[in-house]
mmCIF file of C-alpha atoms in Angstrom:
data_model
loop_
_atom_site.group_PDB
_atom_site.id
_atom_site.type_symbol
_atom_site.label_atom_id
_atom_site.label_comp_id
_atom_site.label_asym_id
_atom_site.label_seq_id
_atom_site.Cartn_x
_atom_site.Cartn_y
_atom_site.Cartn_z
ATOM 1 C CA MET A 26 53.250 -19.047 -18.445
ATOM 2 C CA ASN A 27 51.402 -18.810 -14.751
ATOM 3 C CA GLN A 28 53.420 -19.434 -11.335
ATOM 4 C CA GLU A 29 52.981 -22.486 -11.002
ATOM 5 C CA THR A 30 54.343 -24.647 -14.663
ATOM 6 C CA LEU A 31 57.148 -21.185 -13.440
ATOM 7 C CA LEU A 32 57.556 -22.919 -10.430
ATOM 8 C CA VAL A 33 57.253 -26.734 -12.093
ATOM 9 C CA GLY A 34 60.042 -25.084 -14.732
ATOM 10 C CA LEU A 35 62.666 -23.749 -12.160
ATOM 11 C CA ALA A 36 62.126 -26.911 -9.826
ATOM 12 C CA GLY A 37 63.163 -28.392 -12.821
ATOM 13 C CA VAL A 38 66.011 -26.304 -13.293
ATOM 14 C CA LEU A 39 67.449 -27.635 -10.223
ATOM 15 C CA ALA A 40 67.139 -30.518 -10.574
ATOM 16 C CA ALA A 41 68.816 -30.806 -14.261
ATOM 17 C CA ALA A 42 71.227 -29.148 -12.311
ATOM 18 C CA ALA A 43 72.826 -31.419 -9.895
ATOM 19 C CA PRO A 44 74.998 -34.637 -12.182
ATOM 20 C CA ILE A 45 76.539 -31.226 -13.200
ATOM 21 C CA VAL A 46 76.998 -30.249 -9.586
ATOM 22 C CA PHE A 47 78.067 -33.519 -8.449
ATOM 23 C CA ALA A 48 80.675 -32.704 -11.796
ATOM 24 C CA VAL A 49 81.851 -29.777 -11.041
ATOM 25 C CA MET A 50 82.584 -30.306 -6.853
ATOM 26 C CA GLY A 51 84.618 -33.168 -7.554
ATOM 27 C CA GLU A 52 86.452 -31.082 -10.005
ATOM 28 C CA THR A 53 86.779 -27.652 -8.378
ATOM 29 C CA LEU A 54 88.182 -30.155 -5.301
ATOM 30 C CA SER A 55 91.471 -31.781 -7.920
ATOM 31 C CA GLU A 56 91.667 -28.801 -9.512
ATOM 32 C CA ARG A 57 92.553 -27.108 -6.235
ATOM 33 C CA ALA A 58 95.236 -30.079 -4.857
ATOM 34 C CA GLY A 59 97.251 -29.322 -8.498
ATOM 35 C CA VAL A 60 95.408 -32.249 -11.365
ATOM 36 C CA ILE A 61 93.562 -31.145 -13.471
ATOM 37 C CA ASN A 62 91.201 -34.775 -14.300
ATOM 38 C CA LEU A 63 90.847 -34.279 -17.541
ATOM 39 C CA SER A 64 88.430 -38.140 -17.852
ATOM 40 C CA MET A 65 85.336 -36.270 -17.070
ATOM 41 C CA ASN A 66 82.897 -36.539 -19.962
ATOM 42 C CA GLY A 67 84.220 -40.424 -20.436
ATOM 43 C CA THR A 68 83.485 -41.327 -16.537
ATOM 44 C CA ILE A 69 79.888 -39.428 -16.300
ATOM 45 C CA LEU A 70 78.925 -41.443 -19.749
ATOM 46 C CA LEU A 71 80.547 -44.690 -17.899
ATOM 47 C CA THR A 72 78.741 -44.084 -14.599
ATOM 48 C CA ALA A 73 75.852 -43.642 -16.576
ATOM 49 C CA MET A 74 75.317 -46.121 -17.681
ATOM 50 C CA SER A 75 76.958 -48.335 -14.851
ATOM 51 C CA GLY A 76 74.881 -47.018 -11.969
ATOM 52 C CA PHE A 77 71.804 -47.957 -13.992
ATOM 53 C CA ALA A 78 73.024 -51.838 -15.676
ATOM 54 C CA VAL A 79 73.490 -52.174 -12.066
ATOM 55 C CA ALA A 80 70.676 -50.264 -9.876
ATOM 56 C CA TYR A 81 68.653 -52.776 -13.328
ATOM 57 C CA LYS A 82 70.377 -55.834 -12.173
ATOM 58 C CA THR A 83 70.244 -55.343 -8.016
ATOM 59 C CA ASP A 84 67.214 -53.768 -7.899
ATOM 60 C CA SER A 85 68.913 -50.954 -5.744
ATOM 61 C CA LEU A 86 69.456 -47.143 -6.306
ATOM 62 C CA LEU A 87 72.143 -46.863 -3.813
ATOM 63 C CA LEU A 88 74.283 -50.124 -5.105
ATOM 64 C CA GLY A 89 74.665 -48.053 -8.749
ATOM 65 C CA PHE A 90 74.809 -44.695 -6.965
ATOM 66 C CA LEU A 91 77.533 -46.778 -4.850
ATOM 67 C CA ALA A 92 79.245 -48.041 -8.241
ATOM 68 C CA GLY A 93 79.289 -44.625 -10.029
ATOM 69 C CA MET A 94 81.851 -43.579 -7.592
ATOM 70 C CA PHE A 95 83.177 -46.268 -6.899
ATOM 71 C CA ILE A 96 84.273 -46.462 -11.082
ATOM 72 C CA GLY A 97 84.974 -42.428 -11.006
ATOM 73 C CA ALA A 98 86.969 -42.490 -8.395
ATOM 74 C CA LEU A 99 89.345 -45.647 -9.836
ATOM 75 C CA VAL A 100 89.076 -44.211 -13.255
ATOM 76 C CA ALA A 101 90.146 -40.661 -10.883
ATOM 77 C CA LEU A 102 92.899 -43.058 -9.811
ATOM 78 C CA ILE A 103 94.425 -43.578 -12.725
ATOM 79 C CA VAL A 104 94.576 -40.115 -14.094
ATOM 80 C CA ALA A 105 96.444 -39.909 -10.583
ATOM 81 C CA PHE A 106 99.235 -42.434 -10.126
ATOM 82 C CA ALA A 107 99.774 -41.479 -14.037
ATOM 83 C CA SER A 108 100.281 -37.793 -13.270
ATOM 84 C CA ILE A 109 101.599 -37.589 -10.115
ATOM 85 C CA THR A 110 103.663 -41.111 -8.931
ATOM 86 C CA LEU A 111 104.805 -41.930 -13.089
ATOM 87 C CA LYS A 112 105.168 -37.774 -13.761
ATOM 88 C CA GLN A 113 103.318 -38.324 -16.690
ATOM 89 C CA SER A 114 101.130 -35.787 -18.540
ATOM 90 C CA GLN A 115 98.046 -34.537 -17.255
ATOM 91 C CA VAL A 116 95.972 -33.742 -20.150
ATOM 92 C CA ALA A 117 97.431 -36.287 -22.172
ATOM 93 C CA ILE A 118 96.654 -39.323 -19.675
ATOM 94 C CA GLY A 119 92.954 -37.625 -19.213
ATOM 95 C CA PHE A 120 92.155 -37.046 -22.861
ATOM 96 C CA VAL A 121 93.165 -40.660 -23.476
ATOM 97 C CA LEU A 122 90.798 -41.742 -20.118
ATOM 98 C CA ALA A 123 87.536 -39.629 -21.010
ATOM 99 C CA LEU A 124 87.842 -42.031 -24.858
ATOM 100 C CA THR A 125 88.505 -44.499 -23.807
ATOM 101 C CA CYS A 126 85.752 -44.712 -20.836
ATOM 102 C CA ARG A 127 83.377 -42.793 -23.948
ATOM 103 C CA ASP A 128 83.825 -45.888 -26.264
ATOM 104 C CA LEU A 129 82.460 -48.493 -22.892
ATOM 105 C CA ALA A 130 80.487 -46.987 -22.197
ATOM 106 C CA TYR A 131 78.848 -47.848 -25.130
ATOM 107 C CA PHE A 132 80.340 -51.404 -26.314
ATOM 108 C CA LEU A 133 79.824 -51.851 -22.505
ATOM 109 C CA GLY A 134 75.422 -50.943 -22.913
ATOM 110 C CA ASN A 135 74.933 -51.846 -25.471
ATOM 111 C CA PRO A 136 72.191 -54.512 -23.481
ATOM 112 C CA PHE A 137 70.622 -52.172 -21.314
ATOM 113 C CA MET A 138 69.599 -49.030 -24.156
ATOM 114 C CA GLY A 139 65.773 -48.680 -23.657
ATOM 115 C CA VAL A 140 65.639 -50.169 -21.114
ATOM 116 C CA PRO A 141 63.174 -49.406 -18.369
ATOM 117 C CA GLY A 142 64.317 -49.852 -14.724
ATOM 118 C CA PRO A 143 64.627 -48.028 -11.511
ATOM 119 C CA ARG A 144 64.535 -44.775 -10.793
ATOM 120 C CA LEU A 145 64.566 -41.683 -7.992
ATOM 121 C CA GLN A 146 61.486 -40.193 -7.381
ATOM 122 C CA ALA A 147 60.391 -37.359 -5.418
ATOM 123 C CA LEU A 148 61.328 -36.726 -1.741
ATOM 124 C CA PRO A 149 58.873 -33.838 -0.551
ATOM 125 C CA ILE A 150 60.217 -32.689 2.923
ATOM 126 C CA PRO A 151 57.346 -32.603 5.640
ATOM 127 C CA ILE A 152 56.089 -28.689 6.665
ATOM 128 C CA ILE A 153 58.719 -26.626 4.457
ATOM 129 C CA GLY A 154 57.666 -28.489 1.894
ATOM 130 C CA ASP A 155 54.714 -27.002 1.740
ATOM 131 C CA ILE A 156 55.774 -23.224 2.270
ATOM 132 C CA PRO A 157 54.745 -21.008 -1.457
ATOM 133 C CA VAL A 158 56.623 -20.510 -4.083
ATOM 134 C CA LEU A 159 59.604 -22.062 -1.838
ATOM 135 C CA GLY A 160 58.622 -25.366 -0.966
ATOM 136 C CA PRO A 161 57.307 -25.913 -4.331
ATOM 137 C CA LEU A 162 61.160 -24.979 -6.095
ATOM 138 C CA PHE A 163 64.008 -26.488 -3.478
ATOM 139 C CA PHE A 164 61.514 -29.427 -1.653
ATOM 140 C CA ARG A 165 59.828 -30.682 -3.336
ATOM 141 C CA GLN A 166 62.601 -32.335 -5.212
ATOM 142 C CA GLU A 167 64.725 -36.018 -5.595
ATOM 143 C CA PHE A 168 67.522 -37.014 -3.216
ATOM 144 C CA SER A 169 69.418 -36.640 -5.456
ATOM 145 C CA THR A 170 68.944 -32.620 -6.174
ATOM 146 C CA TYR A 171 68.963 -32.318 -2.407
ATOM 147 C CA LEU A 172 72.810 -34.184 -2.402
ATOM 148 C CA SER A 173 73.732 -31.545 -4.756
ATOM 149 C CA TYR A 174 72.609 -28.637 -2.438
ATOM 150 C CA ILE A 175 74.567 -30.341 1.089
ATOM 151 C CA ALA A 176 77.881 -31.314 -1.562
ATOM 152 C CA ILE A 177 78.123 -26.969 -2.846
ATOM 153 C CA PHE A 178 78.150 -26.155 0.863
ATOM 154 C CA LEU A 179 80.633 -29.108 1.807
ATOM 155 C CA ALA A 180 82.722 -27.795 -0.583
ATOM 156 C CA TRP A 181 82.673 -24.146 -0.231
ATOM 157 C CA LEU A 182 83.185 -24.628 4.463
ATOM 158 C CA TRP A 183 85.888 -26.961 3.203
ATOM 159 C CA ILE A 184 87.751 -24.685 1.102
ATOM 160 C CA TYR A 185 87.467 -21.190 2.864
ATOM 161 C CA ARG A 186 86.164 -21.771 5.887
ATOM 162 C CA THR A 187 88.738 -25.381 7.891
ATOM 163 C CA ARG A 188 91.713 -25.370 7.802
ATOM 164 C CA PRO A 189 92.417 -28.303 6.234
ATOM 165 C CA GLY A 190 91.138 -26.513 3.203
ATOM 166 C CA LEU A 191 93.322 -24.049 3.903
ATOM 167 C CA MET A 192 95.943 -26.571 2.905
ATOM 168 C CA LEU A 193 94.391 -27.663 0.277
ATOM 169 C CA GLN A 194 94.296 -24.068 -1.542
ATOM 170 C CA GLY A 195 98.453 -24.227 -0.350
ATOM 171 C CA ILE A 196 98.578 -27.450 -2.410
ATOM 172 C CA GLY A 197 97.770 -25.995 -5.420
ATOM 173 C CA GLU A 198 99.042 -22.365 -4.741
ATOM 174 C CA LYS A 199 102.672 -23.086 -3.424
ATOM 175 C CA PRO A 200 103.249 -26.695 -3.288
ATOM 176 C CA ALA A 201 106.845 -25.854 -1.706
ATOM 177 C CA ALA A 202 105.676 -24.159 0.985
ATOM 178 C CA ALA A 203 102.997 -26.768 1.883
ATOM 179 C CA TYR A 204 105.520 -28.957 1.806
ATOM 180 C CA ILE A 205 107.782 -26.947 4.487
ATOM 181 C CA ARG A 206 104.284 -26.542 6.550
ATOM 182 C CA GLY A 207 103.933 -30.341 7.512
ATOM 183 C CA ALA A 208 101.854 -31.444 4.505
ATOM 184 C CA ASN A 209 102.753 -34.461 1.660
ATOM 185 C CA VAL A 210 101.724 -32.964 -0.591
ATOM 186 C CA ASN A 211 101.775 -35.474 -3.590
ATOM 187 C CA VAL A 212 100.081 -38.156 -0.921
ATOM 188 C CA MET A 213 96.907 -35.267 -0.069
ATOM 189 C CA ARG A 214 96.591 -35.115 -3.868
ATOM 190 C CA TYR A 215 96.166 -38.685 -4.079
ATOM 191 C CA VAL A 216 92.569 -37.858 -1.766
ATOM 192 C CA TYR A 217 92.085 -35.275 -3.985
ATOM 193 C CA THR A 218 91.730 -35.914 -7.632
ATOM 194 C CA VAL A 219 89.839 -39.204 -5.571
ATOM 195 C CA VAL A 220 87.608 -37.876 -3.579
ATOM 196 C CA GLY A 221 87.048 -35.648 -6.499
ATOM 197 C CA GLY A 222 86.167 -38.645 -9.138
ATOM 198 C CA ALA A 223 83.936 -40.103 -6.695
ATOM 199 C CA LEU A 224 82.021 -36.777 -6.651
ATOM 200 C CA ILE A 225 82.228 -36.835 -10.951
ATOM 201 C CA GLY A 226 81.426 -40.893 -10.750
ATOM 202 C CA LEU A 227 78.080 -39.974 -8.753
ATOM 203 C CA ALA A 228 76.885 -37.096 -11.459
ATOM 204 C CA GLY A 229 76.759 -40.150 -14.060
ATOM 205 C CA PRO A 230 73.707 -42.505 -12.496
ATOM 206 C CA THR A 231 72.228 -39.333 -11.274
ATOM 207 C CA TYR A 232 71.419 -38.909 -15.184
ATOM 208 C CA SER A 233 70.739 -42.355 -15.791
ATOM 209 C CA LEU A 234 68.333 -43.222 -12.037
ATOM 210 C CA GLY A 235 67.078 -39.447 -12.098
ATOM 211 C CA VAL A 236 67.497 -36.754 -14.473
ATOM 212 C CA ARG A 237 67.292 -38.638 -17.703
ATOM 213 C CA ALA A 238 66.024 -41.885 -16.630
ATOM 214 C CA GLY A 239 67.773 -45.275 -18.716
ATOM 215 C CA TRP A 240 70.326 -45.600 -20.614
ATOM 216 C CA MET A 241 69.978 -44.429 -24.570
ATOM 217 C CA GLY A 242 74.056 -45.104 -24.964
ATOM 218 C CA THR A 243 74.906 -42.770 -28.102
ATOM 219 C CA ILE A 244 71.611 -40.352 -28.102
ATOM 220 C CA SER A 245 71.350 -40.090 -24.421
ATOM 221 C CA GLY A 246 72.944 -36.907 -25.569
ATOM 222 C CA LEU A 247 75.425 -36.704 -22.169
ATOM 223 C CA ASP A 248 78.604 -37.171 -24.465
ATOM 224 C CA GLY A 249 80.083 -33.325 -24.379
ATOM 225 C CA ILE A 250 77.923 -32.732 -20.186
ATOM 226 C CA GLY A 251 81.977 -32.736 -19.075
ATOM 227 C CA TRP A 252 83.705 -30.609 -20.641
ATOM 228 C CA ILE A 253 81.098 -28.106 -20.222
ATOM 229 C CA ALA A 254 81.397 -29.032 -16.884
ATOM 230 C CA LEU A 255 84.988 -28.399 -16.726
ATOM 231 C CA SER A 256 84.601 -25.256 -18.409
ATOM 232 C CA ILE A 257 81.892 -24.690 -15.870
ATOM 233 C CA THR A 258 84.662 -24.941 -13.293
ATOM 234 C CA ILE A 259 86.587 -21.855 -14.536
ATOM 235 C CA PHE A 260 83.578 -20.290 -15.124
ATOM 236 C CA GLY A 261 83.935 -20.686 -11.313
ATOM 237 C CA GLY A 262 87.513 -19.397 -10.332
ATOM 238 C CA TRP A 263 87.542 -22.280 -8.648
ATOM 239 C CA ASN A 264 84.607 -21.641 -6.086
ATOM 240 C CA PRO A 265 82.005 -23.938 -5.773
ATOM 241 C CA ALA A 266 79.179 -21.170 -4.938
ATOM 242 C CA ARG A 267 80.330 -19.290 -8.137
ATOM 243 C CA ALA A 268 81.279 -22.773 -9.862
ATOM 244 C CA ALA A 269 77.577 -23.984 -9.137
ATOM 245 C CA PHE A 270 76.189 -20.780 -10.434
ATOM 246 C CA GLY A 271 76.762 -21.619 -13.945
ATOM 247 C CA ALA A 272 76.130 -25.267 -12.945
ATOM 248 C CA TYR A 273 72.279 -23.715 -13.026
ATOM 249 C CA LEU A 274 73.085 -21.154 -14.775
ATOM 250 C CA PHE A 275 73.510 -23.950 -17.950
ATOM 251 C CA ALA A 276 70.430 -25.610 -17.030
ATOM 252 C CA PHE A 277 68.673 -22.666 -16.661
ATOM 253 C CA LEU A 278 69.903 -22.274 -20.554
ATOM 254 C CA GLN A 279 68.599 -25.850 -21.320
ATOM 255 C CA TRP A 280 65.310 -25.258 -19.962
ATOM 256 C CA LEU A 281 64.945 -21.637 -21.651
ATOM 257 C CA GLY A 282 65.302 -23.301 -25.469
ATOM 258 C CA LEU A 283 62.972 -25.730 -24.910
ATOM 259 C CA VAL A 284 60.263 -23.160 -22.888
ATOM 260 C CA LEU A 285 61.189 -20.650 -26.628
ATOM 261 C CA GLN A 286 60.712 -23.708 -28.694
ATOM 262 C CA PRO A 287 56.686 -22.644 -30.182
ATOM 263 C CA VAL A 288 57.266 -19.263 -29.493
ATOM 264 C CA LEU A 289 60.675 -19.026 -32.236
ATOM 265 C CA THR A 290 59.049 -20.761 -34.714
ATOM 266 C CA THR A 291 61.899 -20.199 -37.609
ATOM 267 C CA ILE A 292 63.881 -20.738 -35.321
ATOM 268 C CA PRO A 293 64.788 -24.725 -35.819
ATOM 269 C CA SER A 294 64.937 -26.231 -32.625
ATOM 270 C CA GLN A 295 68.256 -28.055 -32.899
ATOM 271 C CA VAL A 296 69.735 -24.471 -32.451
ATOM 272 C CA LEU A 297 67.281 -23.938 -28.527
ATOM 273 C CA GLN A 298 68.703 -27.071 -27.920
ATOM 274 C CA VAL A 299 72.449 -26.851 -28.932
ATOM 275 C CA ALA A 300 72.704 -23.636 -27.521
ATOM 276 C CA PRO A 301 73.585 -23.490 -24.510
ATOM 277 C CA PHE A 302 76.263 -25.314 -25.039
ATOM 278 C CA PRO A 303 78.331 -22.180 -27.333
ATOM 279 C CA LEU A 304 77.056 -19.305 -24.533
ATOM 280 C CA MET A 305 78.885 -21.030 -21.679
ATOM 281 C CA ILE A 306 81.445 -21.042 -23.751
ATOM 282 C CA LEU A 307 81.170 -17.570 -24.579
ATOM 283 C CA THR A 308 80.512 -16.801 -20.879
ATOM 284 C CA LEU A 309 84.061 -18.617 -20.398
ATOM 285 C CA LEU A 310 85.689 -16.280 -22.917
ATOM 286 C CA LEU A 311 84.683 -13.549 -21.029
ATOM 287 C CA VAL A 312 85.812 -14.529 -18.047
ATOM 288 C CA ASN A 313 89.485 -15.377 -19.403
ATOM 289 C CA ILE A 314 88.972 -12.436 -21.836
ATOM 290 C CA GLY A 315 89.633 -9.492 -18.656
ATOM 291 C CA ASN A 316 93.646 -10.964 -18.683
ATOM 292 C CA ALA A 317 94.875 -10.498 -22.097
ATOM 293 C CA GLU A 318 97.669 -7.773 -22.886
ATOM 294 C CA TRP A 319 94.869 -5.676 -26.023
ATOM 295 C CA VAL A 320 91.951 -5.544 -23.057
ATOM 296 C CA GLU A 321 93.891 -3.092 -21.076
ATOM 297 C CA ARG A 322 95.528 -1.204 -23.903
ATOM 298 C CA THR A 323 91.705 -0.946 -25.001
ATOM 299 C CA LEU A 324 90.643 0.085 -21.105
ATOM 300 C CA ALA A 325 93.064 2.921 -21.666
ATOM 301 C CA ALA A 326 92.263 4.325 -24.445
ATOM 302 C CA MET A 327 88.273 4.212 -22.929
ATOM 303 C CA PRO A 328 86.502 7.526 -21.324
ATOM 304 C CA GLU A 329 86.795 7.829 -17.274
ATOM 305 C CA ASN A 330 83.888 6.588 -16.425
ATOM 306 C CA ALA A 331 83.371 3.850 -18.774
ATOM 307 C CA ARG A 332 86.557 2.782 -18.215
ATOM 308 C CA LYS A 333 85.987 2.240 -14.481
ATOM 309 C CA VAL A 334 82.650 0.452 -15.215
ATOM 310 C CA THR A 335 84.153 -1.700 -17.921
ATOM 311 C CA ALA A 336 87.568 -2.718 -15.198
ATOM 312 C CA LYS A 337 84.803 -3.317 -12.421
ATOM 313 C CA VAL A 338 82.768 -5.461 -14.642
ATOM 314 C CA LEU A 339 85.862 -7.768 -15.546
ATOM 315 C CA ARG A 340 87.401 -7.988 -12.436
ATOM 316 C CA ALA A 341 84.603 -9.519 -10.591
ATOM 317 C CA MET A 342 84.727 -11.455 -13.751
ATOM 318 C CA ARG A 343 89.044 -12.303 -14.377
ATOM 319 C CA ALA A 344 88.972 -15.840 -12.269
ATOM 320 C CA SER A 345 93.318 -17.048 -12.682
ATOM 321 C CA PRO A 346 93.839 -20.903 -11.530
ATOM 322 C CA PRO A 347 96.102 -22.395 -8.757
ATOM 323 C CA ALA A 348 99.326 -21.590 -10.227
ATOM 324 C CA ALA A 349 100.704 -25.375 -9.457
ATOM 325 C CA LEU A 350 97.598 -27.315 -11.393
ATOM 326 C CA GLY A 351 99.233 -29.871 -13.440
ATOM 327 C CA VAL A 352 102.297 -29.531 -12.507
ATOM 328 C CA PRO A 353 104.187 -31.919 -10.092
ATOM 329 C CA PHE A 354 105.356 -31.938 -7.290
ATOM 330 C CA GLU A 355 108.775 -32.844 -6.290
ATOM 331 C CA ARG A 356 110.872 -32.434 -3.144
ATOM 332 C CA ASP A 357 114.440 -31.219 -4.089
#
């Protein structure tokens, strides 16, 4: 594989990761506020279909993306209302919505199956797009890929470098303390859940108008992406930068499976295509394994040098969810 082919492949990885990045950033904001949005898988499918349908009918890519964001925000609003106002189980509500949105996408999307429609085009950035290696890799992408870079930076900046972001962390960790300091916890949970839902909704049109142009229904390969995005959110420790790394890792593993198909001819192609999914689940297990008691006992029995190295690796990978995640807040 020559350098040009490698750069094209890695640039494709960045583009393929863009919708996952949007979904993960949205879920990170929502869960940082204490609300689990398990509707993500169905939301991505529904917004992929509706975003393509709107863009096809109106011949406007912008309206297609806005439609996806609106539907994502609307689904998230239902999650917020049911869990915050009605105090129902976030897990149950999200799971039901995931199934409902998925079935709606397949049912309502039948007329658009396999229909050619508008799609995003590459938008090279002048001057910096001509920089060797970095230009072809980062700056000859579609607009949605550039937007995913911005989403990562803004999410990280907001959470860790702004006063509202620090309040957001407080709402997810100690909502009672945040309330005492003047935060309207439930209103802010509404806001972050809806904003997060809009970002998740942006993932759908990024697939159907960019990465995998068009709507192909049950053979689109999108069913399951939402659950992967949820696992990447956990893998990322609710940190936008680390979660973005997880999104790029997943896209890289998918690309690697395609690259290895001609080489590993004895392995069925289906195995290489689905391999990234169990690999991400295994990675998720490794992230959480450090919290288990038996791990501490095993470490204690290891030689000192090996114990130090292993403990350091586990600490680096360990992630703990916001303390109030999934817990309704009630003022005393």
